[in-house]
Short mmCIF file of C-alpha atoms and ligand atoms in Angstrom, two decimals:
data_model
loop_
_atom_site.label_atom_id
_atom_site.label_comp_id
_atom_site.label_asym_id
_atom_site.label_seq_id
_atom_site.Cartn_x
_atom_site.Cartn_y
_atom_site.Cartn_z
CA UNK A 1 23.70 50.77 -6.23
CA UNK A 2 21.42 48.22 -4.81
CA UNK A 3 21.39 44.68 -6.03
CA UNK A 4 18.43 42.45 -5.49
CA UNK A 5 18.92 38.82 -5.23
CA UNK A 6 16.26 37.06 -7.15
CA UNK A 7 14.57 34.46 -5.02
CA UNK A 8 14.70 30.99 -6.30
CA UNK A 9 11.57 30.02 -8.17
CA UNK A 10 9.26 27.93 -6.02
CA UNK A 11 8.26 24.94 -8.03
CA UNK A 12 5.59 22.58 -6.78
CA UNK A 13 5.59 19.52 -8.95
CA UNK A 14 2.79 19.30 -11.49
CA UNK A 15 0.63 16.27 -11.78
CA UNK A 16 0.01 14.61 -15.13
CA UNK A 17 -3.35 15.75 -16.50
CA UNK A 18 -5.24 13.78 -19.07
CA UNK A 19 -8.82 14.09 -20.24
CA UNK A 20 -11.03 11.09 -19.36
CA UNK A 21 -12.52 9.46 -22.51
CA UNK A 22 -16.32 9.20 -22.58
CA UNK A 23 -18.32 5.99 -22.25
CA UNK A 24 -15.70 3.72 -20.79
CA UNK A 25 -16.38 0.08 -19.76
CA UNK A 26 -15.09 -1.46 -16.60
CA UNK A 27 -14.98 -5.25 -16.85
CA UNK A 28 -14.39 -6.82 -13.40
CA UNK A 29 -12.92 -10.38 -13.50
CA UNK A 30 -13.61 -12.09 -10.22
CA UNK A 31 -16.73 -9.94 -9.66
CA UNK A 32 -18.36 -12.42 -7.27
CA UNK A 33 -15.25 -12.52 -4.97
CA UNK A 34 -14.77 -10.85 -1.64
CA UNK A 35 -12.43 -8.06 -2.87
CA UNK A 36 -14.95 -6.79 -5.39
CA UNK A 37 -17.68 -6.26 -2.82
CA UNK A 38 -15.52 -5.11 0.04
CA UNK A 39 -13.12 -2.71 -1.69
CA UNK A 40 -13.53 -2.20 -5.42
CA UNK A 41 -17.33 -1.43 -5.65
CA UNK A 42 -17.40 0.98 -2.66
CA UNK A 43 -14.36 2.78 -4.13
CA UNK A 44 -16.05 2.90 -7.50
CA UNK A 45 -19.30 4.18 -6.01
CA UNK A 46 -17.58 7.11 -4.37
CA UNK A 47 -15.68 7.93 -7.55
CA UNK A 48 -18.85 7.88 -9.64
CA UNK A 49 -20.51 10.17 -7.18
CA UNK A 50 -18.08 12.84 -8.05
CA UNK A 51 -19.26 12.83 -11.63
CA UNK A 52 -16.01 11.34 -12.88
CA UNK A 53 -16.39 8.66 -15.56
CA UNK A 54 -19.61 9.76 -17.16
CA UNK A 55 -21.59 7.04 -18.79
CA UNK A 56 -19.45 4.17 -17.36
CA UNK A 57 -20.59 0.71 -18.30
CA UNK A 58 -19.92 -1.87 -15.58
CA UNK A 59 -19.72 -5.56 -16.37
CA UNK A 60 -19.06 -8.17 -13.74
CA UNK A 61 -17.77 -11.63 -14.53
CA UNK A 62 -16.81 -14.63 -12.48
CA UNK A 63 -17.26 -18.37 -12.11
CA UNK A 64 -20.35 -18.05 -9.95
CA UNK A 65 -23.54 -18.68 -11.72
CA UNK A 66 -25.09 -15.25 -10.95
CA UNK A 67 -27.64 -13.42 -12.96
CA UNK A 68 -27.78 -9.64 -13.51
CA UNK A 69 -30.26 -9.27 -10.65
CA UNK A 70 -27.83 -10.93 -8.12
CA UNK A 71 -24.94 -8.81 -9.30
CA UNK A 72 -26.87 -5.59 -9.24
CA UNK A 73 -27.89 -6.41 -5.65
CA UNK A 74 -24.24 -6.66 -4.77
CA UNK A 75 -23.35 -3.44 -6.57
CA UNK A 76 -26.29 -1.69 -4.87
CA UNK A 77 -25.26 -2.91 -1.42
CA UNK A 78 -21.69 -1.85 -1.91
CA UNK A 79 -22.59 1.58 -3.26
CA UNK A 80 -25.08 2.03 -0.33
CA UNK A 81 -22.38 1.13 2.15
CA UNK A 82 -20.61 4.44 1.25
CA UNK A 83 -23.70 6.50 0.63
CA UNK A 84 -23.20 6.34 -3.16
CA UNK A 85 -26.82 6.55 -4.29
CA UNK A 86 -26.91 9.66 -6.49
CA UNK A 87 -27.90 9.86 -10.12
CA UNK A 88 -24.48 8.89 -11.57
CA UNK A 89 -24.24 5.75 -9.44
CA UNK A 90 -27.83 4.75 -10.10
CA UNK A 91 -27.33 5.06 -13.85
CA UNK A 92 -24.30 2.71 -13.70
CA UNK A 93 -26.15 0.26 -11.48
CA UNK A 94 -29.26 0.12 -13.71
CA UNK A 95 -27.12 -0.56 -16.75
CA UNK A 96 -24.74 -2.99 -15.11
CA UNK A 97 -24.56 -6.70 -16.16
CA UNK A 98 -23.11 -9.96 -14.97
CA UNK A 99 -21.62 -12.58 -17.30
CA UNK A 100 -20.91 -15.87 -15.82
CA UNK A 101 -17.61 -17.09 -17.37
CA UNK A 102 -14.33 -18.94 -16.88
CA UNK A 103 -11.93 -15.96 -16.95
CA UNK A 104 -9.06 -18.26 -17.84
CA UNK A 105 -10.77 -19.59 -21.04
CA UNK A 106 -10.07 -17.95 -24.36
CA UNK A 107 -13.56 -18.64 -25.67
CA UNK A 108 -15.23 -17.17 -22.60
CA UNK A 109 -12.94 -14.10 -22.69
CA UNK A 110 -13.58 -13.58 -26.41
CA UNK A 111 -17.33 -13.60 -25.62
CA UNK A 112 -16.80 -11.16 -22.81
CA UNK A 113 -14.78 -8.71 -24.85
CA UNK A 114 -17.37 -8.76 -27.64
CA UNK A 115 -19.81 -7.28 -25.02
CA UNK A 116 -17.48 -4.51 -24.03
CA UNK A 117 -17.94 -1.25 -26.04
CA UNK A 118 -15.71 1.79 -25.95
CA UNK A 119 -12.38 2.20 -24.09
CA UNK A 120 -11.90 -0.66 -21.73
CA UNK A 121 -10.48 -1.13 -18.24
CA UNK A 122 -10.12 -4.74 -17.11
CA UNK A 123 -9.86 -5.24 -13.40
CA UNK A 124 -8.38 -8.53 -12.29
CA UNK A 125 -9.92 -9.07 -8.80
CA UNK A 126 -8.35 -12.55 -8.78
CA UNK A 127 -5.69 -14.52 -6.92
CA UNK A 128 -2.20 -14.09 -8.56
CA UNK A 129 -2.16 -17.48 -10.25
CA UNK A 130 -5.54 -17.10 -11.72
CA UNK A 131 -4.61 -13.56 -12.79
CA UNK A 132 -1.58 -14.90 -14.57
CA UNK A 133 -3.69 -17.64 -16.39
CA UNK A 134 -6.37 -15.08 -17.31
CA UNK A 135 -3.74 -12.66 -18.67
CA UNK A 136 -2.10 -15.45 -20.63
CA UNK A 137 -5.43 -16.30 -22.26
CA UNK A 138 -6.02 -12.63 -23.09
CA UNK A 139 -2.54 -12.45 -24.61
CA UNK A 140 -3.50 -15.25 -26.95
CA UNK A 141 -6.69 -13.52 -28.17
CA UNK A 142 -5.55 -9.89 -27.80
CA UNK A 143 -7.46 -6.94 -26.26
CA UNK A 144 -8.89 -3.81 -27.98
CA UNK A 145 -6.39 -1.01 -28.51
CA UNK A 146 -6.15 1.39 -25.53
CA UNK A 147 -7.23 -1.20 -23.00
CA UNK A 148 -5.98 -0.64 -19.46
CA UNK A 149 -5.34 -3.46 -17.02
CA UNK A 150 -5.71 -3.18 -13.26
CA UNK A 151 -4.11 -5.97 -11.19
CA UNK A 152 -4.57 -6.50 -7.47
CA UNK A 153 -1.72 -7.29 -5.12
CA UNK A 154 0.10 -9.53 -4.58
CA UNK A 155 1.61 -9.16 -8.06
CA UNK A 156 2.88 -12.68 -8.69
CA UNK A 157 3.92 -14.98 -5.90
CA UNK A 158 7.65 -14.25 -6.03
CA UNK A 159 10.23 -12.42 -8.10
CA UNK A 160 10.31 -14.97 -10.93
CA UNK A 161 6.56 -15.12 -11.37
CA UNK A 162 6.29 -11.32 -11.11
CA UNK A 163 8.85 -11.00 -13.93
CA UNK A 164 7.08 -13.51 -16.15
CA UNK A 165 3.74 -11.78 -15.47
CA UNK A 166 5.35 -8.46 -16.50
CA UNK A 167 6.66 -10.08 -19.69
CA UNK A 168 3.28 -11.38 -20.46
CA UNK A 169 1.53 -8.14 -19.81
CA UNK A 170 4.10 -6.29 -22.02
CA UNK A 171 2.76 -8.40 -24.87
CA UNK A 172 -0.69 -7.18 -24.20
CA UNK A 173 -0.45 -3.46 -23.58
CA UNK A 174 2.18 -0.81 -23.07
CA UNK A 175 3.55 -0.43 -19.45
CA UNK A 176 1.62 2.89 -18.99
CA UNK A 177 -1.61 1.04 -19.40
CA UNK A 178 -0.80 -1.54 -16.67
CA UNK A 179 -2.10 -0.38 -13.31
CA UNK A 180 -0.67 -2.60 -10.54
CA UNK A 181 -2.74 -1.62 -7.51
CA UNK A 182 -1.39 -0.81 -4.12
CA UNK A 183 -4.19 0.98 -2.47
CA UNK A 184 -1.82 2.63 0.02
CA UNK A 185 -0.73 4.74 -2.91
CA UNK A 186 -4.30 6.09 -3.04
CA UNK A 187 -4.49 6.91 0.63
CA UNK A 188 -4.46 10.61 1.06
CA UNK A 189 -2.34 10.38 4.19
CA UNK A 190 0.32 8.47 2.32
CA UNK A 191 0.22 11.03 -0.40
CA UNK A 192 0.56 13.72 2.20
CA UNK A 193 4.18 12.62 2.51
CA UNK A 194 4.70 14.35 -0.83
CA UNK A 195 3.46 17.77 0.31
CA UNK A 196 5.07 17.42 3.74
CA UNK A 197 8.47 16.64 2.28
CA UNK A 198 8.58 18.69 -0.85
CA UNK A 199 6.45 21.78 -0.18
CA UNK A 200 8.17 22.75 3.07
CA UNK A 201 11.64 24.02 3.58
CA UNK A 202 12.20 22.74 7.15
CA UNK A 203 12.11 18.97 6.81
CA UNK A 204 13.83 17.98 3.68
CA UNK A 205 17.31 19.34 4.64
CA UNK A 206 17.37 17.14 7.73
CA UNK A 207 15.97 13.98 6.31
CA UNK A 208 19.21 12.21 5.76
CA UNK A 209 21.83 10.08 7.58
CA UNK A 210 23.52 13.17 9.16
CA UNK A 211 20.32 13.91 11.19
CA UNK A 212 18.17 10.87 11.31
CA UNK A 213 18.86 7.98 13.74
CA UNK A 214 16.25 5.59 12.46
CA UNK A 215 12.92 5.32 10.67
CA UNK A 216 10.02 3.07 11.72
CA UNK A 217 7.12 2.25 9.44
CA UNK A 218 4.49 0.52 11.61
CA UNK A 219 1.03 -0.90 10.72
CA UNK A 220 -0.46 -2.78 13.57
CA UNK A 221 -4.17 -3.63 13.45
CA UNK A 222 -6.67 -4.97 16.04
CA UNK A 223 -8.24 -6.93 13.21
CA UNK A 224 -7.54 -10.69 13.10
CA UNK A 225 -8.11 -12.95 10.16
CA UNK A 226 -11.72 -11.80 9.61
CA UNK A 227 -12.67 -14.91 7.52
CA UNK A 228 -9.95 -14.27 4.94
CA UNK A 229 -8.09 -17.56 5.45
CA UNK A 230 -8.43 -18.56 1.79
CA UNK A 231 -6.19 -15.65 0.78
CA UNK A 232 -4.26 -14.70 3.98
CA UNK A 233 -3.09 -18.14 5.11
CA UNK A 234 -1.16 -18.47 1.83
CA UNK A 235 0.29 -14.95 2.11
CA UNK A 236 1.02 -14.00 5.69
CA UNK A 237 1.96 -10.57 7.13
CA UNK A 238 5.18 -10.23 5.16
CA UNK A 239 3.58 -10.62 1.73
CA UNK A 240 0.19 -9.11 2.72
CA UNK A 241 1.58 -5.84 4.11
CA UNK A 242 5.38 -5.46 4.02
CA UNK A 243 6.25 -6.62 0.55
CA UNK A 244 3.60 -4.37 -0.90
CA UNK A 245 2.21 -1.49 1.21
CA UNK A 246 5.03 -0.71 3.61
CA UNK A 247 7.79 -0.79 0.93
CA UNK A 248 5.62 1.71 -1.07
CA UNK A 249 5.54 3.99 2.02
CA UNK A 250 9.32 3.52 2.41
CA UNK A 251 9.88 4.53 -1.12
CA UNK A 252 7.80 7.76 -0.78
CA UNK A 253 9.55 8.56 2.50
CA UNK A 254 13.09 7.93 1.30
CA UNK A 255 13.10 8.86 -2.47
CA UNK A 256 14.86 11.98 -3.67
CA UNK A 257 12.55 14.86 -4.69
CA UNK A 258 11.10 14.41 -8.10
CA UNK A 259 11.08 17.56 -10.33
CA UNK A 260 7.40 16.90 -11.18
CA UNK A 261 4.72 14.40 -10.05
CA UNK A 262 4.43 13.05 -13.58
CA UNK A 263 4.19 9.25 -13.59
CA UNK A 264 7.62 8.82 -15.22
CA UNK A 265 9.35 11.00 -12.62
CA UNK A 266 7.64 9.92 -9.43
CA UNK A 267 7.80 6.23 -10.37
CA UNK A 268 11.44 6.62 -11.43
CA UNK A 269 12.43 8.12 -8.10
CA UNK A 270 10.58 5.30 -6.16
CA UNK A 271 12.32 2.69 -8.32
CA UNK A 272 15.75 4.18 -7.74
CA UNK A 273 15.38 4.17 -3.96
CA UNK A 274 13.93 0.62 -3.86
CA UNK A 275 16.84 -0.62 -5.97
CA UNK A 276 19.15 0.63 -3.21
CA UNK A 277 17.11 -1.06 -0.46
CA UNK A 278 18.14 -4.37 1.03
CA UNK A 279 18.18 -6.27 4.28
CA UNK A 280 20.25 -4.83 7.15
CA UNK A 281 23.67 -6.47 7.02
CA UNK A 282 22.28 -8.72 4.28
CA UNK A 283 21.27 -11.15 7.00
CA UNK A 284 17.68 -12.36 7.13
CA UNK A 285 18.23 -14.14 10.47
CA UNK A 286 19.13 -10.97 12.44
CA UNK A 287 17.11 -8.58 10.33
CA UNK A 288 13.68 -10.27 10.32
CA UNK A 289 11.17 -11.59 12.90
CA UNK A 290 7.88 -13.45 12.49
CA UNK A 291 5.16 -14.33 14.97
CA UNK A 292 1.53 -15.40 14.96
CA UNK A 293 -1.30 -14.67 17.42
CA UNK A 294 -2.58 -17.06 19.93
CA UNK A 295 -6.00 -16.84 21.66
CA UNK A 296 -6.63 -13.55 23.40
CA UNK A 297 -9.13 -10.68 23.76
CA UNK A 298 -9.22 -7.36 22.02
CA UNK A 299 -11.72 -4.66 23.03
CA UNK A 300 -13.99 -7.39 24.68
CA UNK A 301 -13.86 -9.57 21.57
CA UNK A 302 -12.41 -13.02 22.08
CA UNK A 303 -10.08 -14.29 19.23
CA UNK A 304 -9.07 -17.94 18.91
CA UNK A 305 -5.60 -19.15 18.17
CA UNK A 306 -4.78 -18.15 14.63
CA UNK A 307 -4.24 -21.85 13.92
CA UNK A 308 -7.83 -22.58 15.07
CA UNK A 309 -9.40 -20.06 12.72
CA UNK A 310 -11.56 -21.67 10.01
CA UNK A 311 -9.57 -22.49 6.89
CA UNK A 312 -6.16 -22.18 8.39
CA UNK A 313 -3.61 -24.86 7.83
CA UNK A 314 -1.25 -24.90 10.88
CA UNK A 315 1.43 -26.84 8.84
CA UNK A 316 1.90 -23.65 6.79
CA UNK A 317 3.33 -21.81 9.74
CA UNK A 318 1.86 -18.52 8.49
CA UNK A 319 2.90 -15.46 10.41
CA UNK A 320 0.45 -12.73 11.38
CA UNK A 321 3.19 -10.32 12.37
CA UNK A 322 6.35 -9.60 10.42
CA UNK A 323 9.22 -7.23 11.15
CA UNK A 324 12.15 -6.34 8.92
CA UNK A 325 15.15 -4.07 9.18
CA UNK A 326 16.30 -2.53 5.94
CA UNK A 327 19.05 -0.31 4.79
CA UNK A 328 18.62 2.14 2.00
CA UNK A 329 22.08 2.31 0.60
CA UNK A 330 22.20 5.75 -0.84
CA UNK A 331 24.26 8.81 -0.08
CA UNK A 332 21.28 10.27 1.77
CA UNK A 333 20.36 7.21 3.92
CA UNK A 334 23.34 4.83 4.26
CA UNK A 335 23.67 3.63 7.89
CA UNK A 336 20.04 4.57 8.92
CA UNK A 337 17.98 1.50 9.83
CA UNK A 338 14.45 1.43 8.44
CA UNK A 339 12.27 -0.94 10.45
CA UNK A 340 9.06 -2.14 8.78
CA UNK A 341 6.55 -3.89 10.98
CA UNK A 342 2.98 -5.10 10.62
CA UNK A 343 0.93 -7.27 12.93
CA UNK A 344 -2.62 -8.38 13.15
CA UNK A 345 -4.74 -8.74 16.36
CA UNK A 346 -2.49 -6.41 18.39
CA UNK A 347 -3.53 -4.51 21.47
CA UNK A 348 -4.17 -1.22 19.63
CA UNK A 349 -4.21 0.26 16.21
CA UNK A 350 -0.81 1.72 15.39
CA UNK A 351 -0.43 3.04 11.80
CA UNK A 352 2.37 5.56 11.38
CA UNK A 353 5.83 6.35 10.08
CA UNK A 354 8.13 7.68 12.71
CA UNK A 355 11.35 9.46 11.88
CA UNK A 356 13.58 9.62 14.94
CA UNK A 357 16.29 12.29 14.73
CA UNK A 358 19.74 12.02 16.28
CA UNK A 359 20.41 13.76 19.51
CA UNK A 360 21.60 17.35 19.36
CA UNK A 361 25.37 17.62 19.00
CA UNK A 362 25.49 18.90 22.61
CA UNK A 363 22.83 19.85 25.12
CA UNK A 364 24.43 22.73 27.12
CA UNK A 365 25.34 21.91 30.75
CA UNK A 366 22.71 23.38 32.97
CA UNK A 367 19.83 22.34 30.82
CA UNK A 368 18.54 19.26 32.58
CA UNK A 369 15.98 16.55 31.73
CA UNK A 370 16.95 15.75 28.08
CA UNK A 371 15.58 12.23 27.55
CA UNK A 372 14.07 11.82 24.10
CA UNK A 373 15.23 12.73 20.65
CA UNK A 374 12.94 14.68 18.30
CA UNK A 375 10.48 12.69 16.28
CA UNK A 376 8.42 13.40 13.23
CA UNK A 377 5.29 11.15 12.98
CA UNK A 378 3.08 10.74 9.98
CA UNK A 379 -0.08 8.85 11.04
CA UNK A 380 -2.01 6.77 8.51
CA UNK A 381 -4.99 6.42 10.80
CA UNK A 382 -5.77 8.50 12.65
CA UNK A 383 -4.54 10.67 9.88
CA UNK A 384 -2.37 13.00 11.89
CA UNK A 385 1.02 14.76 11.71
CA UNK A 386 3.06 14.89 14.96
CA UNK A 387 6.26 16.58 15.85
CA UNK A 388 7.85 15.61 19.25
CA UNK A 389 10.13 18.28 20.60
CA UNK A 390 12.00 19.24 23.80
CA UNK A 391 11.12 22.63 25.21
CA UNK A 392 11.60 24.72 28.30
CA UNK A 393 8.06 23.98 29.41
CA UNK A 394 6.22 25.03 32.53
CA UNK A 395 7.90 25.18 36.02
CA UNK A 396 11.72 25.20 36.12
CA UNK A 397 12.83 26.89 32.88
CA UNK A 398 16.12 24.95 32.81
CA UNK A 399 14.42 21.67 33.04
CA UNK A 400 13.29 20.32 29.65
CA UNK A 401 9.73 19.16 28.92
CA UNK A 402 8.40 17.03 26.09
CA UNK A 403 5.76 18.49 23.81
CA UNK A 404 3.96 17.18 20.71
CA UNK A 405 2.77 19.53 18.06
CA UNK A 406 -0.07 17.91 16.11
CA UNK A 407 -2.06 18.69 12.99
CA UNK A 408 -4.86 16.64 11.46
CA UNK A 409 -4.60 15.76 7.82
CA UNK A 410 -8.11 16.28 6.48
CA UNK A 411 -9.69 13.32 4.76
CA UNK A 412 -9.12 12.96 1.03
CA UNK A 413 -12.04 13.42 -1.45
CA UNK A 414 -11.94 9.69 -2.26
CA UNK A 415 -11.21 6.47 -0.54
CA UNK A 416 -7.99 4.81 -1.59
CA UNK A 417 -9.62 2.48 -4.09
CA UNK A 418 -11.55 5.42 -5.59
CA UNK A 419 -8.27 7.24 -6.12
CA UNK A 420 -6.44 4.30 -7.75
CA UNK A 421 -9.44 3.68 -10.01
CA UNK A 422 -9.52 7.23 -11.01
CA UNK A 423 -5.88 6.93 -12.21
CA UNK A 424 -6.87 3.99 -14.46
CA UNK A 425 -9.95 5.77 -15.95
CA UNK A 426 -7.85 8.80 -16.64
CA UNK A 427 -5.05 6.77 -18.10
CA UNK A 428 -2.66 8.14 -15.52
CA UNK A 429 -0.38 5.54 -13.95
CA UNK A 430 1.22 7.81 -11.38
CA UNK A 431 -0.36 6.03 -8.44
CA UNK A 432 0.20 2.54 -9.71
CA UNK A 433 3.24 0.28 -9.16
CA UNK A 434 5.60 0.09 -12.12
CA UNK A 435 6.61 -3.42 -13.26
CA UNK A 436 10.26 -3.16 -12.21
CA UNK A 437 9.22 -1.91 -8.80
CA UNK A 438 6.92 -4.84 -8.23
CA UNK A 439 9.99 -7.05 -8.97
CA UNK A 440 12.21 -5.04 -6.68
CA UNK A 441 9.85 -5.48 -3.80
CA UNK A 442 10.05 -9.24 -4.18
CA UNK A 443 13.80 -9.00 -4.42
CA UNK A 444 13.92 -7.18 -1.07
CA UNK A 445 11.92 -9.76 0.80
CA UNK A 446 13.01 -12.96 -0.89
CA UNK A 447 15.95 -13.72 1.38
CA UNK A 448 13.57 -13.45 4.36
CA UNK A 449 11.01 -15.80 2.84
CA UNK A 450 13.79 -18.31 2.10
CA UNK A 451 15.19 -18.12 5.62
CA UNK A 452 11.70 -18.50 7.15
CA UNK A 453 10.97 -21.46 4.88
CA UNK A 454 14.25 -23.05 6.08
CA UNK A 455 13.23 -22.57 9.68
CA UNK A 456 16.22 -20.23 10.28
CA UNK A 457 13.95 -17.72 12.07
CA UNK A 458 11.69 -19.07 14.84
CA UNK A 459 7.94 -18.44 14.60
CA UNK A 460 7.06 -16.65 17.76
CA UNK A 461 3.69 -16.40 19.37
CA UNK A 462 1.86 -13.41 21.01
CA UNK A 463 -1.50 -13.42 22.65
CA UNK A 464 -4.15 -11.55 20.58
CA UNK A 465 -4.66 -8.24 22.29
CA UNK A 466 -0.97 -7.88 23.25
CA UNK A 467 1.68 -5.61 21.90
CA UNK A 468 3.25 -8.49 20.02
CA UNK A 469 6.21 -10.70 20.98
CA UNK A 470 8.30 -9.37 23.83
CA UNK A 471 11.76 -8.89 22.41
CA UNK A 472 12.12 -6.65 19.40
CA UNK A 473 14.59 -6.34 16.69
CA UNK A 474 15.90 -2.83 17.39
CA UNK A 475 14.25 -2.11 20.63
CA UNK A 476 10.63 -1.06 21.07
CA UNK A 477 8.99 1.00 18.44
CA UNK A 478 8.93 4.59 19.92
CA UNK A 479 5.73 5.20 21.97
C1 BG6 B 1 -4.92 -4.96 2.75
C2 BG6 B 1 -4.49 -6.18 3.49
O1 BG6 B 1 -4.26 -4.84 1.54
O2 BG6 B 1 -4.67 -3.78 3.55
C3 BG6 B 1 -5.24 -6.21 4.82
O3 BG6 B 1 -4.82 -7.34 2.74
C4 BG6 B 1 -5.09 -4.98 5.65
O4 BG6 B 1 -4.80 -7.40 5.56
C5 BG6 B 1 -5.45 -3.79 4.72
O5 BG6 B 1 -5.92 -5.09 6.72
C6 BG6 B 1 -5.13 -2.48 5.47
O6 BG6 B 1 -5.50 -1.39 4.65
P1 BG6 B 1 -6.57 -0.38 5.13
O7 BG6 B 1 -6.89 0.45 3.95
O8 BG6 B 1 -7.72 -1.16 5.69
O9 BG6 B 1 -5.94 0.41 6.22
#
């Protein structure tokens, strides 16, 4: 008699699917600001070009005394910057309007809402304190049923303000209709983590403390302040990059496999792993580092001292590079350091997560030249997967050589902002940050912010165009 062993069913998680309602309105509060022109409108243009959101009405609103013409020029320029000039985009542009308003005033908001027909998405492209005041005014007057809210990062300015903003939003709409944006969650390379981890047999069994020595999540940019002092000087690298984007990457990298990619399951898994995440040894002094750039040159471009950039207040002591070591205290990861680092104006672009594996239990005598452990690299720009291995390469077959297997992740259909906007238009919060997660992310970094404010961690300097300060927390990031 032969028995056949049934193979285990292969289940690839399903994504929530919902039907986009017709004739939606997107109301942008803070429409004359930098974020709207630089990120939101180009993302919207690319999304519209796919034919999604048919018949969208776009209304911009802000303090600036613009007319429709001025606003349409901005929309047209932003759409043109990403080649979004097809019939769908042109129809939205032609129809689009600008309403000058104080977005924190009940009367002005009432007037704005009267102009918004159909299902409504309100995008707060505003600084966190203005967002909170605007949301409070909306809570007093109410919003049409089904309204979805999109809020830019940072969500609040600390854990307490994030919690009270969450409480306020809960009086306006259900949690599933709140889309807290972290555009990293819309990056196709970041989302590639899901396929890489959960649709392959070979990685998941070794992604744990038994086999992994450490994890680095690095986001170094050659860009300096780029005229963003108004926002950045009040935020700094820790809030701008680590508290938001890099913790989201950590969550996707460290979470347990969700049974489906439905919003409730994916977001639940992320929340679980972030709840278990805290500073290494609970000590902000040894587990964090901060620095800011001094004058230097990058690719032939001369950058001034950060403190000499227009709009910077040197007394704030804002950092342009932040580094943290975290522990993810779960059965899977306990004891594995996760180092998160982000710096501006560094020598080169370095955007990747690197998983460094432990050494093999024993390299047999007679096999020479073992130097480096295996590493799995997930690049967020260039979007590339890399696996560093030791092999018996050319020449002496008993002498080990290093080899890197690489594969390019193809580009996604949409830029990150287009992807997160699609989620809001489809009423699918899978790629937005849940309220409790926003609070957890503040909880993780708050001891560091307090130690920095108290001067317990010195503010180091590095020349623009260098690799950053010399000494590092856990040794250099693997090259
Ligand atoms: C933004 C930060 O959220 O992300 C910027 O405010 C940073 O400082 C940017 O440069 C990086 O994202 P991207 O999509 O340009 O790689």
